[in-house]
Amino acid sequence: MSIKVIMSGYRLPAPHGAWIDRNKPLRLQFNGRDVHGFAGDTVASAMLAQGIKQVGRSFKLHRPRGIFSCGVEEPTGLLDIGLGGARTPNTRATDIAASEDLQTFTGNAWPSLDFDLAALTQRFAALLPAGFYYKTFMWPHWHWFEPTIRRMAGLGVAADAHDPDRYDQVTRRIEVLVVGAGAAGIQAALSAARSGRQVLLLEGAAQLEPTSAARLPELLQVGVEVQTHCTVFGLYDHLMAAAVQPVGGNVRERLWKLRADRIILATGAFERPMLFPDNDRPGVMLAGAVGRYASHYGVACGRRVVIATACDSGYDTARTLIANGVNVAAIVDHRTSAAAQEPAGVPVFRGSAIVAVEGQRAVRRIVVAGQDGGAVQRLDADCVASAGGWAPAVHLYSMAGGKLRWVDESAMFVPERVLDGIASVGACAGVFDAEHALEHADAVGRGEALTPQVGGLGRVAENNSPSAAALAAAGRKPAKMFVDLQNDVTAADVALAARENYRSVEHLKRYTTTGMATDQGKTSNVNALVLMGAMTQRTPGQVGTTKFRPPFKPVTLGTLAAGRSGSRYRPLKRMPGHAWHEAHQPLWEEFGGWQRPAAYLQHGESLTAAAEREALQVRTHVGLFEASPLGKIEIYGPDAASFLDLMYVGTMSTLAIGQARYGLLLREDGVIFDDGIVARLGEHHFWVNTTSGGAERVALAFEEWLQCEFVHHRVMVTPVTSNWGNVTVAGPRSWALLQAAGFDHALAPAAMKHMTLHEVRYGGILMRVLRASYSGELGYEINLPALQTQSLLERLWQVGQDFGVLPYGIEALMILRTEKGYLHLGADTDGTTFPGDVGLDRGIVKKTANFVGRRSLLRPVATDADRMQLVGLLPRDRRTHLPVGAHVTSTAPPAPIEGFVTSSVFSPVLGHPVALAMLKRGSKRLGEHITLYHLGQPIDAEVVKTPFFDAAGERQHG
C-alpha cells in the first residue's frame, strides 16, 4: 500500500529524550509502512519522529487528523492495533508502547488513509450540522438510508476471530491508595507511609517523570509500593477503585480491583486547546504535548513551531522547546499582557489570534491578526502548539459523587469539597503553585483536612477563540473552529444548540455529541461549556458540567472480563460421572450451569429421534441417568422440622424417619421459587433436594431467613451437592437390574414404598437410596459419595446389558415427565406463577402453620378466577406438533392472549404429540376445543387432563 507521508517532525540528537533507550532500536508498521523507533517510544512518538503527521480521519466529515496530545486524552490519533483476533480498534497511539513488529492501521478511512472516499462528506458539511440525524433521512423511510449509515458509523474494525491474548485480575485491600505519581502524589504517598500507613501508588504513565524517578528510592525505603503503567479508570461505592495495567509476556493486561481505607487523587490536569479556524489540521497539537515529546522522547514535532496561548504555561513550553533544540518561530498570545517572561529571540504577538491555517493535510502557514482587527501577518509554521489553559483531571472525583465549582481567574473547574475518604491534591485539586501543592499534599498524606490554595496559573482567558474583528481582518470566510476533534463538533454547532434551546449541559452533550467520543471530552468539554455560556449569557459555572462516568479511559472487554472468556466466562460444572458419559457419545449441552448429556446419539440419529428412542426404552426396559446436579442440602438441628415447615408450602415436620415428600418453595410474594423432595434422615436431620439450577439460591435463601428473620431457630444449613453423586435407575426392570447387581433386597418394591429413603451399604460404601420418580416409572435415586459415581455407573452398565439398559439424557427425561404432566420449573412456570396455577395448592388449606409467601396467596391477584392454569393439550388430529410458545387466542392474532404452550413433545409410547400449557381458567375448560396460533398458522387442539400416560400412577410402584 502506498502512503503519502507529510514530513516535518524529526528525532532530536542525544541526550534529548529521557524515556527512550537509543541502544534498543525497534521497528513497527503503520498501514504496512515501516516506522522506526526506540524502546520507550510510544506509537505516537515513533510516528512523529519519522515525520508522520496524518494518522487518521475524523468521525463525521473524515477530515485529516494527526497526533494531538501525548497521553490518555488523545482525541484523534486513534489506530487499530494488532491482527486477527488480537486486533484492538480505536486505540490511542499516545498510550501504546512501541514494540517490535507491532502492526498498526488507520481505522476510519476507505480505501486508504490518503484517498478516503468518505471525505466527500466535507463537501456537504453545511447539510450535516449538529443534530442533523434527528431531522433528516425521514422520507421516504429511514430504512432506505440505514444500511449505508451503519456502514459509515464507527471508527475502527473490530476483531473477527477469537482473542488469543490472556488477561488476569488482582484483588487487593490497602490502607491508602494514591493515584498519580507526580510531585504532589509522591509527596502524599511519602507522608502517608511515614504516618505508618500501607500505601499503594499507581501511575498511569509507562515511566515515572524524571523528577519523580529520582525520589523512587525514598518511596521504597518507607515501604510505598509503586506500580507504573497502571491507570485507575473507575471509582465506585465504598472506596473501590478499578485499574488497568498492560503487563506483557503471557498476560496482555491486568485488571486491578482495589479496596482502600482512603484514596488520594493526584491525577494532574489536561491542557485546554485554543479555538481558531482550522484548528484540526495535522500539526496543531497541545503545547504541553509538544514540549513533552521533545523532553521525554527526543522528538521535535516541527521545524518551525508557533505557540498559540491564552495562559502563562505557553511560555514555559517555549522555554522547554528551546532548551531541547526545537525552533520556536513565534508566540501568539490571546491576552494583551502576561506575567510570564518572554523567551529571548522569540517574537511575541500579544492581543492576537490565529485566524487561519494554510495547508490541506498539514500546517504550512498561519495567519495572525490582532483581536482589535489590527495588522494581519502570515507566518511559516509546520506545528502549532496550543495552550489555552488547564482543566484539572476531576474525572475520578466526579465518579465518586463530587461536585465542581468554577474558578474565574484560572478558567477551570475544581473539586468543590473533600469527599469522605477521598481527597484531591496537586493540579487535579486546582493547585498549580509547586510550593503550595507540596504543602497541601504532605498534609493530606498525614490525614489532615486542609483547604487547598487553588490557582498558580496566572490569568487565563476564559474564551480563547478569536474575536469577530480578528476574523474579519483575515479577509476571508472563517473556516470551521473545532471544539471536539474526534466527533467534528464545531463552535457553530454549539451556537446552533443554543439557538434551538438545547442549553442544558446534558442536552448540549447529546445534541452535538460533544464529549461523547472515546476521549470523553477531556480536551473539548471546557471549551464547549465556555461557548455555551457566552451564547446564553451565563458563566461556565452556571452552565455546569456533566457527571463523569467510568471508564476514565477506554478499557478492553477482555480486561473487564479479566480472562473470564470462552469456557472461563461461565465455567460449566462437570458431573462426577463425566468420563463414563463421554465414552457413550453424548451430545453435551448446558443445563443449569452443568454440562450434561442432552441425549446419546447413535450413528446418523437426530437429537429428537435419540430422545424418543431413549424415552421408550425407559418405558419398556430400564435406563440409567445421572442426576448428580440435583441440589442437595442437609438441614440439621433441634428446630430443623419447624424451620422447613416455614420454608415449604407442605408440612415437613410430620414426616417419619425414612419418609420423603415433594415440597414447593415460594418467594415472599407467593410466586413459586423452587421445588424438590425432602426426606427425613433422623429426628433433627433432613435431606433436601432442589432443582439443579436452584441449589445455590435455595441454600442462600435458607441462610437469609435464619440470619435475618428466624434468628432463634437452632438450625444448620449445609449444602452438599458436590459431595454426593446421584445415579438414577428408572424403568419397569430397574429393580431387576439392581437385584442382579447385588443391592440389598430391602430396596425391592415390595419392601420399599414409593417416596421413602433407605440408607444401605453397597460394596462397603454408604448410599442413600430414594424411591422417587420424575419419569413415572419404577425409579431409584441412588445418592452416593461423588467419587464413587463413575464406578457405580460402570457396574450397572455392565450388569444391565442383560436387561436392555440404555443411558438416557435430559431430552428423554423431558419427554417422560411431560407424558406424566409433571411440572418443570422455568418451563411451565415463570415469575408470576402461584401454586394454584399449577394445581399444587391442595395442601395449603390443611396446613395451619405459616410459611413464606402464604399471606401473598390471599391477594386478589393470586385468587383471580381468570388466572392462567396448567393444563394438558392434545392436537385434535393427533399428528400436529404444538410448538412451545404458541398462543391461544379466541380469534386470529392480533388478539388478547388466553394462554400459551409451555412444554411440547412427541410421546413415543402413545404415538402422538402431547403438550402442557398455561390457559386462562384452564381447570374449568377440560374437553374444550381451542385454537393455537404459531407464526400466523392456526392449530386446533383439545384441553385435557393430565397425566397423558398411566393416569393411575401404577407403574411407579413396580
Tab-separated table of N, CA and C in Angstrom, residues 790-905:
chain	number	residue	atom	x	y	z
A	790	GLN	N	-18.841	-42.804	39.144
A	790	GLN	CA	-18.463	-43.434	37.889
A	790	GLN	C	-18.369	-44.952	38.016
A	791	SER	N	-17.838	-45.429	39.121
A	791	SER	CA	-17.717	-46.887	39.291
A	791	SER	C	-19.086	-47.526	39.370
A	792	LEU	N	-20.061	-46.851	40.016
A	792	LEU	CA	-21.407	-47.427	40.070
A	792	LEU	C	-22.038	-47.437	38.687
A	793	LEU	N	-21.870	-46.388	37.916
A	793	LEU	CA	-22.403	-46.370	36.550
A	793	LEU	C	-21.807	-47.515	35.732
A	794	GLU	N	-20.510	-47.712	35.851
A	794	GLU	CA	-19.864	-48.785	35.099
A	794	GLU	C	-20.401	-50.152	35.517
A	795	ARG	N	-20.599	-50.341	36.821
A	795	ARG	CA	-21.106	-51.626	37.317
A	795	ARG	C	-22.520	-51.880	36.817
A	796	LEU	N	-23.384	-50.874	36.925
A	796	LEU	CA	-24.775	-51.059	36.494
A	796	LEU	C	-24.860	-51.219	34.983
A	797	TRP	N	-23.994	-50.542	34.267
A	797	TRP	CA	-23.990	-50.689	32.811
A	797	TRP	C	-23.582	-52.110	32.418
A	798	GLN	N	-22.605	-52.634	33.109
A	798	GLN	CA	-22.131	-53.992	32.805
A	798	GLN	C	-23.212	-55.019	33.094
A	799	VAL	N	-23.802	-54.925	34.278
A	799	VAL	CA	-24.838	-55.890	34.651
A	799	VAL	C	-26.094	-55.689	33.815
A	800	GLY	N	-26.382	-54.427	33.453
A	800	GLY	CA	-27.644	-54.107	32.783
A	800	GLY	C	-27.754	-54.545	31.354
A	801	GLN	N	-26.676	-55.061	30.760
A	801	GLN	CA	-26.753	-55.487	29.362
A	801	GLN	C	-27.780	-56.601	29.177
A	802	ASP	N	-27.978	-57.398	30.196
A	802	ASP	CA	-28.965	-58.480	30.107
A	802	ASP	C	-30.391	-57.968	30.260
A	803	PHE	N	-30.548	-56.708	30.652
A	803	PHE	CA	-31.887	-56.150	30.893
A	803	PHE	C	-32.253	-55.044	29.892
A	804	GLY	N	-31.430	-54.896	28.850
A	804	GLY	CA	-31.714	-53.872	27.845
A	804	GLY	C	-31.472	-52.462	28.338
A	805	VAL	N	-30.487	-52.271	29.228
A	805	VAL	CA	-30.257	-50.952	29.798
A	805	VAL	C	-29.677	-50.003	28.748
A	806	LEU	N	-30.093	-48.737	28.824
A	806	LEU	CA	-29.573	-47.673	27.983
A	806	LEU	C	-29.400	-46.417	28.839
A	807	PRO	N	-28.407	-45.602	28.532
A	807	PRO	CA	-28.348	-44.297	29.192
A	807	PRO	C	-29.361	-43.362	28.544
A	808	TYR	N	-29.953	-42.497	29.315
A	808	TYR	CA	-30.866	-41.510	28.728
A	808	TYR	C	-30.497	-40.116	29.231
A	809	GLY	N	-30.754	-39.128	28.373
A	809	GLY	CA	-30.358	-37.764	28.667
A	809	GLY	C	-31.520	-36.886	29.079
A	810	ILE	N	-31.225	-35.595	29.168
A	810	ILE	CA	-32.221	-34.627	29.633
A	810	ILE	C	-33.432	-34.572	28.713
A	811	GLU	N	-33.209	-34.642	27.401
A	811	GLU	CA	-34.351	-34.539	26.486
A	811	GLU	C	-35.311	-35.711	26.642
A	812	ALA	N	-34.785	-36.907	26.863
A	812	ALA	CA	-35.671	-38.051	27.113
A	812	ALA	C	-36.420	-37.868	28.421
A	813	LEU	N	-35.727	-37.333	29.445
A	813	LEU	CA	-36.394	-37.081	30.727
A	813	LEU	C	-37.529	-36.094	30.556
A	814	MET	N	-37.339	-35.080	29.677
A	814	MET	CA	-38.409	-34.109	29.439
A	814	MET	C	-39.618	-34.768	28.771
A	815	ILE	N	-39.367	-35.746	27.902
A	815	ILE	CA	-40.486	-36.476	27.292
A	815	ILE	C	-41.235	-37.264	28.360
A	816	LEU	N	-40.483	-37.965	29.196
A	816	LEU	CA	-41.093	-38.811	30.224
A	816	LEU	C	-41.918	-37.988	31.207
A	817	ARG	N	-41.370	-36.866	31.669
A	817	ARG	CA	-42.102	-36.088	32.675
A	817	ARG	C	-43.298	-35.379	32.046
A	818	THR	N	-43.187	-34.982	30.748
A	818	THR	CA	-44.326	-34.335	30.098
A	818	THR	C	-45.459	-35.331	29.908
A	819	GLU	N	-45.143	-36.578	29.567
A	819	GLU	CA	-46.183	-37.604	29.445
A	819	GLU	C	-46.933	-37.769	30.757
A	820	LYS	N	-46.240	-37.543	31.874
A	820	LYS	CA	-46.872	-37.663	33.183
A	820	LYS	C	-47.472	-36.346	33.677
A	821	GLY	N	-47.244	-35.257	32.935
A	821	GLY	CA	-47.779	-33.964	33.341
A	821	GLY	C	-47.046	-33.353	34.516
A	822	TYR	N	-45.800	-33.778	34.758
A	822	TYR	CA	-45.032	-33.260	35.888
A	822	TYR	C	-44.510	-31.858	35.573
A	823	LEU	N	-44.460	-31.048	36.589
A	823	LEU	CA	-44.036	-29.662	36.480
A	823	LEU	C	-42.529	-29.562	36.255
A	824	HIS	N	-42.127	-28.658	35.388
A	824	HIS	CA	-40.708	-28.327	35.206
A	824	HIS	C	-40.547	-26.830	35.427
A	825	LEU	N	-39.903	-26.474	36.547
A	825	LEU	CA	-39.719	-25.069	36.870
A	825	LEU	C	-38.908	-24.358	35.798
A	826	GLY	N	-39.365	-23.197	35.426
A	826	GLY	CA	-38.686	-22.419	34.398
A	826	GLY	C	-39.244	-22.658	33.019
A	827	ALA	N	-39.851	-23.814	32.804
A	827	ALA	CA	-40.515	-24.094	31.532
A	827	ALA	C	-42.017	-23.912	31.682
A	828	ASP	N	-42.577	-24.550	32.704
A	828	ASP	CA	-44.020	-24.454	32.939
A	828	ASP	C	-44.371	-23.373	33.950
A	829	THR	N	-43.362	-22.701	34.481
A	829	THR	CA	-43.598	-21.592	35.410
A	829	THR	C	-42.795	-20.392	34.954
A	830	ASP	N	-43.171	-19.226	35.457
A	830	ASP	CA	-42.377	-18.023	35.241
A	830	ASP	C	-42.431	-17.187	36.509
A	831	GLY	N	-42.063	-15.957	36.428
A	831	GLY	CA	-42.002	-15.113	37.609
A	831	GLY	C	-43.331	-14.634	38.124
A	832	THR	N	-44.418	-15.215	37.612
A	832	THR	CA	-45.759	-14.825	38.085
A	832	THR	C	-46.572	-16.024	38.553
A	833	THR	N	-45.979	-17.208	38.568
A	833	THR	CA	-46.752	-18.435	38.802
A	833	THR	C	-46.936	-18.708	40.288
A	834	PHE	N	-48.206	-18.874	40.697
A	834	PHE	CA	-48.560	-19.235	42.071
A	834	PHE	C	-48.844	-20.735	42.137
A	835	PRO	N	-48.829	-21.324	43.335
A	835	PRO	CA	-49.102	-22.767	43.447
A	835	PRO	C	-50.420	-23.191	42.828
A	836	GLY	N	-51.444	-22.380	43.010
A	836	GLY	CA	-52.745	-22.742	42.462
A	836	GLY	C	-52.774	-22.789	40.958
A	837	ASP	N	-51.860	-22.083	40.318
A	837	ASP	CA	-51.822	-22.070	38.854
A	837	ASP	C	-51.392	-23.413	38.294
A	838	VAL	N	-50.664	-24.186	39.092
A	838	VAL	CA	-50.150	-25.470	38.619
A	838	VAL	C	-50.732	-26.628	39.431
A	839	GLY	N	-51.837	-26.371	40.126
A	839	GLY	CA	-52.530	-27.437	40.847
A	839	GLY	C	-51.831	-27.924	42.089
A	840	LEU	N	-50.996	-27.097	42.709
A	840	LEU	CA	-50.242	-27.520	43.881
A	840	LEU	C	-50.642	-26.734	45.131
A	841	ASP	N	-51.899	-26.355	45.214
A	841	ASP	CA	-52.378	-25.591	46.370
A	841	ASP	C	-53.302	-26.393	47.274
A	842	ARG	N	-53.404	-27.717	47.016
A	842	ARG	CA	-54.383	-28.503	47.778
A	842	ARG	C	-54.031	-28.595	49.257
A	843	GLY	N	-52.723	-28.643	49.585
A	843	GLY	CA	-52.341	-28.806	50.982
A	843	GLY	C	-52.370	-27.524	51.777
A	844	ILE	N	-52.552	-26.392	51.103
A	844	ILE	CA	-52.476	-25.115	51.815
A	844	ILE	C	-53.605	-24.982	52.824
A	845	VAL	N	-54.791	-25.394	52.432
A	845	VAL	CA	-55.949	-25.254	53.335
A	845	VAL	C	-55.752	-26.098	54.589
A	846	LYS	N	-55.169	-27.284	54.427
A	846	LYS	CA	-54.980	-28.180	55.568
A	846	LYS	C	-53.871	-27.709	56.497
A	847	LYS	N	-52.904	-26.958	55.958
A	847	LYS	CA	-51.763	-26.552	56.771
A	847	LYS	C	-52.131	-25.329	57.608
A	848	THR	N	-52.026	-25.469	58.910
A	848	THR	CA	-52.376	-24.355	59.798
A	848	THR	C	-51.187	-23.440	60.053
A	849	ALA	N	-49.972	-23.969	59.941
A	849	ALA	CA	-48.784	-23.162	60.228
A	849	ALA	C	-48.513	-22.175	59.106
A	850	ASN	N	-47.819	-21.129	59.459
A	850	ASN	CA	-47.439	-20.123	58.473
A	850	ASN	C	-46.280	-20.645	57.627
A	851	PHE	N	-46.096	-20.063	56.448
A	851	PHE	CA	-44.936	-20.372	55.612
A	851	PHE	C	-44.664	-19.170	54.719
A	852	VAL	N	-43.469	-19.128	54.203
A	852	VAL	CA	-43.060	-17.995	53.380
A	852	VAL	C	-43.983	-17.867	52.176
A	853	GLY	N	-44.557	-16.692	51.975
A	853	GLY	CA	-45.424	-16.421	50.838
A	853	GLY	C	-46.888	-16.664	51.084
A	854	ARG	N	-47.257	-17.209	52.254
A	854	ARG	CA	-48.654	-17.575	52.472
A	854	ARG	C	-49.581	-16.373	52.398
A	855	ARG	N	-49.207	-15.278	53.051
A	855	ARG	CA	-50.087	-14.117	53.052
A	855	ARG	C	-50.302	-13.581	51.644
A	856	SER	N	-49.263	-13.672	50.811
A	856	SER	CA	-49.388	-13.150	49.453
A	856	SER	C	-50.373	-13.951	48.616
A	857	LEU	N	-50.610	-15.199	48.993
A	857	LEU	CA	-51.564	-16.018	48.242
A	857	LEU	C	-53.002	-15.586	48.467
A	858	LEU	N	-53.221	-14.672	49.415
A	858	LEU	CA	-54.559	-14.153	49.672
A	858	LEU	C	-54.835	-12.868	48.904
A	859	ARG	N	-53.845	-12.357	48.207
A	859	ARG	CA	-54.038	-11.127	47.450
A	859	ARG	C	-54.966	-11.383	46.269
A	860	PRO	N	-55.682	-10.353	45.830
A	860	PRO	CA	-56.609	-10.527	44.699
A	860	PRO	C	-55.941	-11.078	43.446
A	861	VAL	N	-54.693	-10.691	43.224
A	861	VAL	CA	-54.016	-11.174	42.021
A	861	VAL	C	-53.823	-12.681	42.066
A	862	ALA	N	-53.694	-13.243	43.265
A	862	ALA	CA	-53.486	-14.684	43.392
A	862	ALA	C	-54.790	-15.467	43.377
A	863	THR	N	-55.876	-14.824	43.720
A	863	THR	CA	-57.171	-15.520	43.786
A	863	THR	C	-58.056	-15.213	42.586
A	864	ASP	N	-57.554	-14.481	41.640
A	864	ASP	CA	-58.319	-14.126	40.443
A	864	ASP	C	-58.763	-15.389	39.717
A	865	ALA	N	-60.043	-15.509	39.453
A	865	ALA	CA	-60.586	-16.705	38.805
A	865	ALA	C	-60.132	-16.835	37.357
A	866	ASP	N	-59.655	-15.731	36.765
A	866	ASP	CA	-59.237	-15.755	35.371
A	866	ASP	C	-57.739	-16.048	35.213
A	867	ARG	N	-57.086	-16.435	36.283
A	867	ARG	CA	-55.647	-16.711	36.171
A	867	ARG	C	-55.384	-17.889	35.241
A	868	MET	N	-54.200	-17.869	34.650
A	868	MET	CA	-53.813	-18.989	33.803
A	868	MET	C	-53.454	-20.177	34.680
A	869	GLN	N	-53.876	-21.370	34.206
A	869	GLN	CA	-53.627	-22.609	34.954
A	869	GLN	C	-53.032	-23.651	34.015
A	870	LEU	N	-52.212	-24.532	34.599
A	870	LEU	CA	-51.528	-25.544	33.806
A	870	LEU	C	-52.489	-26.662	33.426
A	871	VAL	N	-52.546	-26.941	32.137
A	871	VAL	CA	-53.425	-27.990	31.625
A	871	VAL	C	-52.672	-28.794	30.569
A	872	GLY	N	-53.277	-29.903	30.168
A	872	GLY	CA	-52.741	-30.687	29.072
A	872	GLY	C	-53.412	-30.313	27.765
A	873	LEU	N	-52.672	-30.467	26.668
A	873	LEU	CA	-53.221	-30.207	25.342
A	873	LEU	C	-52.891	-31.376	24.427
A	874	LEU	N	-53.859	-31.701	23.564
A	874	LEU	CA	-53.632	-32.680	22.506
A	874	LEU	C	-54.050	-32.066	21.184
A	875	PRO	N	-53.259	-32.286	20.112
A	875	PRO	CA	-53.719	-31.811	18.803
A	875	PRO	C	-54.958	-32.608	18.399
A	876	ARG	N	-55.910	-31.939	17.847
A	876	ARG	CA	-57.162	-32.630	17.517
A	876	ARG	C	-56.952	-33.715	16.466
A	877	ASP	N	-55.956	-33.510	15.579
A	877	ASP	CA	-55.716	-34.534	14.571
A	877	ASP	C	-54.734	-35.597	15.070
A	878	ARG	N	-54.250	-35.427	16.299
A	878	ARG	CA	-53.294	-36.345	16.937
A	878	ARG	C	-52.011	-36.507	16.112
A	879	ARG	N	-51.707	-35.514	15.277
A	879	ARG	CA	-50.492	-35.590	14.481
A	879	ARG	C	-49.653	-34.320	14.570
A	880	THR	N	-50.303	-33.177	14.635
A	880	THR	CA	-49.592	-31.899	14.539
A	880	THR	C	-48.886	-31.561	15.845
A	881	HIS	N	-47.613	-31.227	15.717
A	881	HIS	CA	-46.852	-30.790	16.887
A	881	HIS	C	-47.362	-29.440	17.359
A	882	LEU	N	-47.471	-29.266	18.681
A	882	LEU	CA	-47.924	-27.997	19.261
A	882	LEU	C	-46.684	-27.238	19.739
A	883	PRO	N	-46.227	-26.243	18.993
A	883	PRO	CA	-44.937	-25.604	19.308
A	883	PRO	C	-44.957	-24.876	20.658
A	884	VAL	N	-43.854	-24.976	21.370
A	884	VAL	CA	-43.716	-24.223	22.611
A	884	VAL	C	-43.781	-22.733	22.287
A	885	GLY	N	-44.568	-22.006	23.051
A	885	GLY	CA	-44.727	-20.578	22.825
A	885	GLY	C	-45.923	-20.229	21.979
A	886	ALA	N	-46.556	-21.217	21.325
A	886	ALA	CA	-47.747	-20.928	20.530
A	886	ALA	C	-48.835	-20.342	21.428
A	887	HIS	N	-49.521	-19.324	20.942
A	887	HIS	CA	-50.511	-18.608	21.736
A	887	HIS	C	-51.921	-19.132	21.495
A	888	VAL	N	-52.676	-19.110	22.564
A	888	VAL	CA	-54.095	-19.452	22.482
A	888	VAL	C	-54.870	-18.150	22.414
A	889	THR	N	-55.628	-17.958	21.348
A	889	THR	CA	-56.459	-16.764	21.203
A	889	THR	C	-57.826	-17.175	20.673
A	890	SER	N	-58.816	-16.350	20.954
A	890	SER	CA	-60.175	-16.661	20.502
A	890	SER	C	-60.361	-16.359	19.030
A	891	THR	N	-59.586	-15.399	18.505
A	891	THR	CA	-59.618	-15.068	17.082
A	891	THR	C	-58.172	-14.978	16.595
A	892	ALA	N	-58.016	-14.857	15.300
A	892	ALA	CA	-56.665	-14.774	14.733
A	892	ALA	C	-55.949	-13.539	15.276
A	893	PRO	N	-54.664	-13.659	15.576
A	893	PRO	CA	-53.902	-12.507	16.084
A	893	PRO	C	-53.888	-11.375	15.051
A	894	PRO	N	-53.766	-10.149	15.508
A	894	PRO	CA	-53.606	-9.746	16.919
A	894	PRO	C	-54.912	-9.854	17.694
A	895	ALA	N	-54.818	-10.465	18.870
A	895	ALA	CA	-55.984	-10.674	19.722
A	895	ALA	C	-55.487	-10.910	21.142
A	896	PRO	N	-56.334	-10.695	22.131
A	896	PRO	CA	-55.928	-10.956	23.513
A	896	PRO	C	-55.501	-12.409	23.694
A	897	ILE	N	-54.449	-12.630	24.444
A	897	ILE	CA	-53.896	-13.968	24.639
A	897	ILE	C	-54.610	-14.651	25.805
A	898	GLU	N	-55.077	-15.859	25.565
A	898	GLU	CA	-55.727	-16.634	26.611
A	898	GLU	C	-54.811	-17.682	27.210
A	899	GLY	N	-53.701	-17.942	26.554
A	899	GLY	CA	-52.787	-18.946	27.068
A	899	GLY	C	-51.643	-19.177	26.106
A	900	PHE	N	-50.721	-20.072	26.502
A	900	PHE	CA	-49.579	-20.376	25.652
A	900	PHE	C	-49.022	-21.738	26.041
A	901	VAL	N	-48.383	-22.395	25.062
A	901	VAL	CA	-47.809	-23.728	25.262
A	901	VAL	C	-46.491	-23.581	26.011
A	902	THR	N	-46.290	-24.385	27.065
A	902	THR	CA	-45.071	-24.323	27.870
A	902	THR	C	-44.135	-25.504	27.621
A	903	SER	N	-44.695	-26.681	27.349
A	903	SER	CA	-43.894	-27.871	27.075
A	903	SER	C	-44.594	-28.668	25.994
A	904	SER	N	-43.807	-29.244	25.081
A	904	SER	CA	-44.421	-29.987	23.995
A	904	SER	C	-43.454	-31.051	23.504
A	905	VAL	N	-43.929	-32.303	23.393
A	905	VAL	CA	-43.102	-33.410	22.939
A	905	VAL	C	-43.950	-34.361	22.108
